[in-house]
Amino acid sequence: DAGVIQSPRHEVTEMGQEVTLRCKPISGHNSLFWYRQTMMRGLELLIYFNNNVPIDDSGMPEDRFSAKMPNASFSTLKIQPSEPRDSAVYFCASSGQGPTYEQYFGPGTRLTVT
Amino acid sequence: GENVEQHPSTLSVQEGDSAVIKCTYSDSASNYFPWYKQELGKRPQLIIDIRSNVGEKKDQRIAVTLNKTAKHFSLHITETQPEDSAVYFCAASKGDYKLSFGAGTTVTVRA
């Protein structure tokens, strides 16, 4: 298995532009998580999907952030419009047997908003 | 919500010595405690976890201990090697999906 796949690995964009981050979880996993990592705030859970359904989006910073999971093998995190304070590494993770089993992280997307 | 505190924030050890990282949690309902290792520029990876029905777990050079009464758990790395240099995160969960992470400990192993 290739593990969790994320794209792009790096994204540089200008303030105000739309950014879309993509994630392919490990095949067979039914839990998917989006995290944001910054030096100031550490690792923060943004949203959690179970069986493609958003269960908890309380970590999403504001309405500029949205996430979808149209099927079991694909999820997107969109920021529109982007701001410099959104600059961070965004990780997608998936879990197979249940949410308290090992979460496998993707390689992350390093987002820079100028 | 759950609050996880992790200490120290940085740790420098001589190769071959032991390293200990401690975490405390606030919610007595938490019952799952994983530890993640993140090398520079890489993804977090699970290295060991413990559940609340176990007091200690060991895997080769790493071990984790849990004290439910005091609400703290610790990671022990013995015979440290240069490849152990990384940021280590503890986390706690109440058995639902949400992992509350500590702020991380940067471990540097000096050759």
Short mmCIF file of C-alpha atoms in Angstrom, two decimals:
data_model
loop_
_atom_site.label_atom_id
_atom_site.label_comp_id
_atom_site.label_asym_id
_atom_site.label_seq_id
_atom_site.Cartn_x
_atom_site.Cartn_y
_atom_site.Cartn_z
CA ASP A 1 0.00 0.00 0.00
CA ALA A 2 1.27 3.46 -0.86
CA GLY A 3 0.04 4.95 2.38
CA VAL A 4 -1.89 8.18 2.64
CA ILE A 5 -1.29 10.34 -0.42
CA GLN A 6 -1.51 14.11 -0.39
CA SER A 7 -1.15 16.66 -3.12
CA PRO A 8 0.33 19.07 -3.73
CA ARG A 9 3.33 18.68 -1.42
CA HIS A 10 4.06 22.39 -1.56
CA GLU A 11 1.77 25.27 -2.43
CA VAL A 12 2.65 28.92 -2.64
CA THR A 13 -0.18 31.29 -3.34
CA GLU A 14 -1.11 34.91 -2.98
CA MET A 15 -3.52 36.22 -0.40
CA GLY A 16 -7.08 36.05 -1.63
CA GLN A 17 -6.58 33.06 -3.89
CA GLU A 18 -8.41 29.77 -3.51
CA VAL A 19 -6.38 26.79 -2.35
CA THR A 20 -7.42 23.15 -2.63
CA LEU A 21 -5.55 20.40 -0.84
CA ARG A 22 -6.17 16.77 -1.75
CA CYS A 23 -5.95 13.51 0.13
CA LYS A 24 -6.28 9.85 -0.74
CA PRO A 25 -6.59 7.70 2.39
CA ILE A 26 -5.31 4.17 2.73
CA SER A 27 -7.62 1.77 0.96
CA GLY A 28 -10.08 0.20 3.39
CA HIS A 29 -9.72 2.89 6.02
CA ASN A 30 -13.02 4.47 7.02
CA SER A 31 -11.84 7.36 9.20
CA LEU A 32 -10.17 10.44 7.75
CA PHE A 33 -8.71 13.41 9.56
CA TRP A 34 -7.39 16.81 8.44
CA TYR A 35 -4.81 18.43 10.74
CA ARG A 36 -2.95 21.71 10.63
CA GLN A 37 0.53 22.07 12.15
CA THR A 38 2.16 25.37 13.06
CA MET A 39 4.91 26.27 15.47
CA MET A 40 2.56 28.43 17.50
CA ARG A 41 -0.42 26.09 17.78
CA GLY A 42 1.10 22.65 17.26
CA LEU A 43 -1.05 19.90 15.73
CA GLU A 44 -4.72 20.85 15.49
CA LEU A 45 -7.55 18.64 14.30
CA LEU A 46 -9.58 20.55 11.72
CA ILE A 47 -12.21 18.00 10.72
CA TYR A 48 -12.98 14.30 11.05
CA PHE A 49 -14.88 12.10 8.59
CA ASN A 50 -16.22 8.65 9.29
CA ASN A 51 -17.53 6.59 6.37
CA ASN A 52 -17.34 9.76 4.22
CA VAL A 53 -19.58 11.72 6.59
CA PRO A 54 -18.24 14.78 8.44
CA ILE A 55 -18.59 14.02 12.12
CA ASP A 56 -16.85 16.97 13.75
CA ASP A 57 -15.78 20.16 12.04
CA SER A 58 -15.43 22.21 15.20
CA GLY A 59 -11.73 22.67 14.52
CA MET A 60 -12.26 24.40 11.20
CA PRO A 61 -11.01 27.94 11.82
CA GLU A 62 -13.72 29.84 10.01
CA ASP A 63 -16.05 29.82 7.05
CA ARG A 64 -13.16 30.29 4.67
CA PHE A 65 -12.30 26.63 5.27
CA SER A 66 -14.37 23.79 3.87
CA ALA A 67 -13.79 20.06 3.46
CA LYS A 68 -15.47 17.34 1.46
CA MET A 69 -15.22 13.61 1.12
CA PRO A 70 -17.23 12.59 -1.95
CA ASN A 71 -16.14 8.96 -1.72
CA ALA A 72 -14.05 6.61 0.39
CA SER A 73 -10.88 7.27 -1.56
CA PHE A 74 -10.76 11.04 -1.83
CA SER A 75 -11.05 14.15 0.31
CA THR A 76 -10.39 17.84 -0.23
CA LEU A 77 -9.71 20.76 2.05
CA LYS A 78 -10.40 24.13 0.50
CA ILE A 79 -9.47 27.59 1.70
CA GLN A 80 -11.20 30.50 0.00
CA PRO A 81 -10.00 33.22 0.22
CA SER A 82 -6.59 32.35 1.62
CA GLU A 83 -4.76 34.59 4.10
CA PRO A 84 -1.12 34.73 5.24
CA ARG A 85 -2.10 33.31 8.64
CA ASP A 86 -3.23 30.13 6.90
CA SER A 87 0.40 29.32 6.17
CA ALA A 88 1.10 25.95 7.79
CA VAL A 89 1.64 22.28 7.07
CA TYR A 90 -1.65 20.49 6.49
CA PHE A 91 -1.72 16.77 7.19
CA CYS A 92 -4.33 14.25 6.21
CA ALA A 93 -4.50 11.04 8.24
CA SER A 94 -6.59 7.90 8.02
CA SER A 95 -7.47 5.14 10.41
CA GLY A 96 -8.81 1.69 9.72
CA GLN A 97 -10.28 -0.21 12.57
CA GLY A 98 -11.67 2.73 14.43
CA PRO A 99 -10.73 6.23 15.45
CA THR A 100 -8.63 5.18 18.41
CA TYR A 101 -6.48 2.88 16.38
CA GLU A 102 -3.34 4.04 14.66
CA GLN A 103 -3.74 7.14 12.57
CA TYR A 104 -1.52 7.01 9.52
CA PHE A 105 -0.43 10.45 8.43
CA GLY A 106 0.21 11.58 4.89
CA PRO A 107 3.39 13.48 3.95
CA GLY A 108 1.63 16.82 4.39
CA THR A 109 1.15 19.89 2.23
CA ARG A 110 3.27 22.89 3.10
CA LEU A 111 1.14 25.94 2.32
CA THR A 112 2.61 29.41 2.07
CA VAL A 113 0.29 32.34 1.54
CA THR A 114 2.06 35.58 0.64
CA GLY B 1 -11.96 19.61 26.53
CA GLU B 2 -8.88 17.51 27.11
CA ASN B 3 -5.67 19.38 27.91
CA VAL B 4 -2.35 17.57 27.45
CA GLU B 5 0.83 19.09 28.80
CA GLN B 6 4.21 17.77 27.75
CA HIS B 7 7.64 18.27 29.31
CA PRO B 8 10.35 19.07 28.62
CA SER B 9 10.03 21.05 25.40
CA THR B 10 13.63 20.25 24.47
CA LEU B 11 15.90 17.44 25.57
CA SER B 12 19.55 16.88 24.73
CA VAL B 13 21.13 13.55 25.64
CA GLN B 14 24.44 11.83 25.02
CA GLU B 15 24.30 8.88 22.71
CA GLY B 16 23.72 5.74 24.73
CA ASP B 17 21.97 7.55 27.58
CA SER B 18 18.25 7.37 28.32
CA ALA B 19 15.61 9.97 27.49
CA VAL B 20 12.36 10.47 29.36
CA ILE B 21 9.41 12.60 28.25
CA LYS B 22 6.45 13.19 30.52
CA CYS B 23 2.86 14.13 29.76
CA THR B 24 -0.12 14.93 31.93
CA TYR B 25 -3.75 14.96 30.91
CA SER B 26 -6.79 16.57 32.42
CA ASP B 27 -9.74 14.36 31.52
CA SER B 28 -9.97 11.23 33.64
CA ALA B 29 -12.15 9.66 30.93
CA SER B 30 -9.18 9.48 28.54
CA ASN B 31 -8.22 5.89 27.86
CA TYR B 32 -5.91 5.83 24.84
CA PHE B 33 -2.43 7.36 24.83
CA PRO B 34 -0.31 7.20 21.66
CA TRP B 35 3.16 8.60 21.09
CA TYR B 36 4.21 9.97 17.71
CA LYS B 37 7.67 10.67 16.38
CA GLN B 38 8.18 13.36 13.76
CA GLU B 39 11.51 13.74 12.05
CA LEU B 40 12.39 17.07 10.50
CA GLY B 41 10.22 17.74 7.46
CA LYS B 42 8.46 14.39 7.77
CA ARG B 43 5.07 13.15 8.87
CA PRO B 44 4.21 12.12 12.46
CA GLN B 45 4.46 8.36 12.89
CA LEU B 46 3.10 6.26 15.71
CA ILE B 47 5.89 4.61 17.70
CA ILE B 48 3.99 3.16 20.64
CA ASP B 49 0.62 3.45 22.33
CA ILE B 50 -0.97 2.35 25.58
CA ARG B 51 -4.51 1.88 26.73
CA SER B 52 -5.84 2.58 30.18
CA ASN B 53 -6.11 -1.06 31.16
CA VAL B 54 -2.34 -1.42 30.92
CA GLY B 55 0.28 0.20 33.16
CA GLU B 56 3.34 -0.32 31.02
CA LYS B 57 4.22 -1.35 27.50
CA LYS B 58 7.61 -1.95 25.96
CA ASP B 59 8.88 -2.30 22.43
CA GLN B 60 12.61 -2.83 22.10
CA ARG B 61 14.28 0.40 23.27
CA ILE B 62 11.11 2.35 23.90
CA ALA B 63 8.61 1.97 26.72
CA VAL B 64 5.59 3.85 27.91
CA THR B 65 4.19 3.96 31.45
CA LEU B 66 0.76 5.14 32.52
CA ASN B 67 -0.39 6.30 35.95
CA LYS B 68 -4.15 6.72 35.77
CA THR B 69 -4.46 7.96 39.31
CA ALA B 70 -2.03 10.80 38.74
CA LYS B 71 -3.15 11.24 35.13
CA HIS B 72 0.27 11.15 33.64
CA PHE B 73 2.17 8.98 31.18
CA SER B 74 5.76 8.87 30.11
CA LEU B 75 7.92 7.77 27.20
CA HIS B 76 11.26 6.18 27.93
CA ILE B 77 13.93 5.69 25.29
CA THR B 78 16.95 3.65 26.35
CA GLU B 79 20.36 3.43 24.67
CA THR B 80 19.62 6.46 22.55
CA GLN B 81 21.01 6.62 19.03
CA PRO B 82 21.41 9.55 16.60
CA GLU B 83 18.36 8.36 14.67
CA ASP B 84 16.26 8.96 17.77
CA SER B 85 16.69 12.71 17.23
CA ALA B 86 13.22 14.03 16.38
CA VAL B 87 10.17 15.74 17.83
CA TYR B 88 8.04 13.46 19.97
CA PHE B 89 4.35 14.13 20.60
CA CYS B 90 2.18 12.53 23.22
CA ALA B 91 -1.59 12.46 22.80
CA ALA B 92 -4.69 11.44 24.70
CA SER B 93 -8.12 10.31 23.62
CA LYS B 94 -11.35 9.37 25.37
CA GLY B 95 -11.88 6.51 22.99
CA ASP B 96 -13.52 8.66 20.39
CA TYR B 97 -11.85 10.06 17.32
CA LYS B 98 -10.26 13.10 18.85
CA LEU B 99 -6.59 13.02 19.74
CA SER B 100 -5.43 15.90 21.93
CA PHE B 101 -1.73 16.40 21.29
CA GLY B 102 0.94 17.73 23.58
CA ALA B 103 3.13 20.56 22.33
CA GLY B 104 6.01 18.25 21.49
CA THR B 105 9.53 17.55 22.76
CA THR B 106 12.53 18.11 20.54
CA VAL B 107 15.05 15.38 21.33
CA THR B 108 18.65 15.77 20.23
CA VAL B 109 21.04 12.87 20.64
CA ARG B 110 24.65 14.02 20.77
CA ALA B 111 27.20 11.69 19.23
#
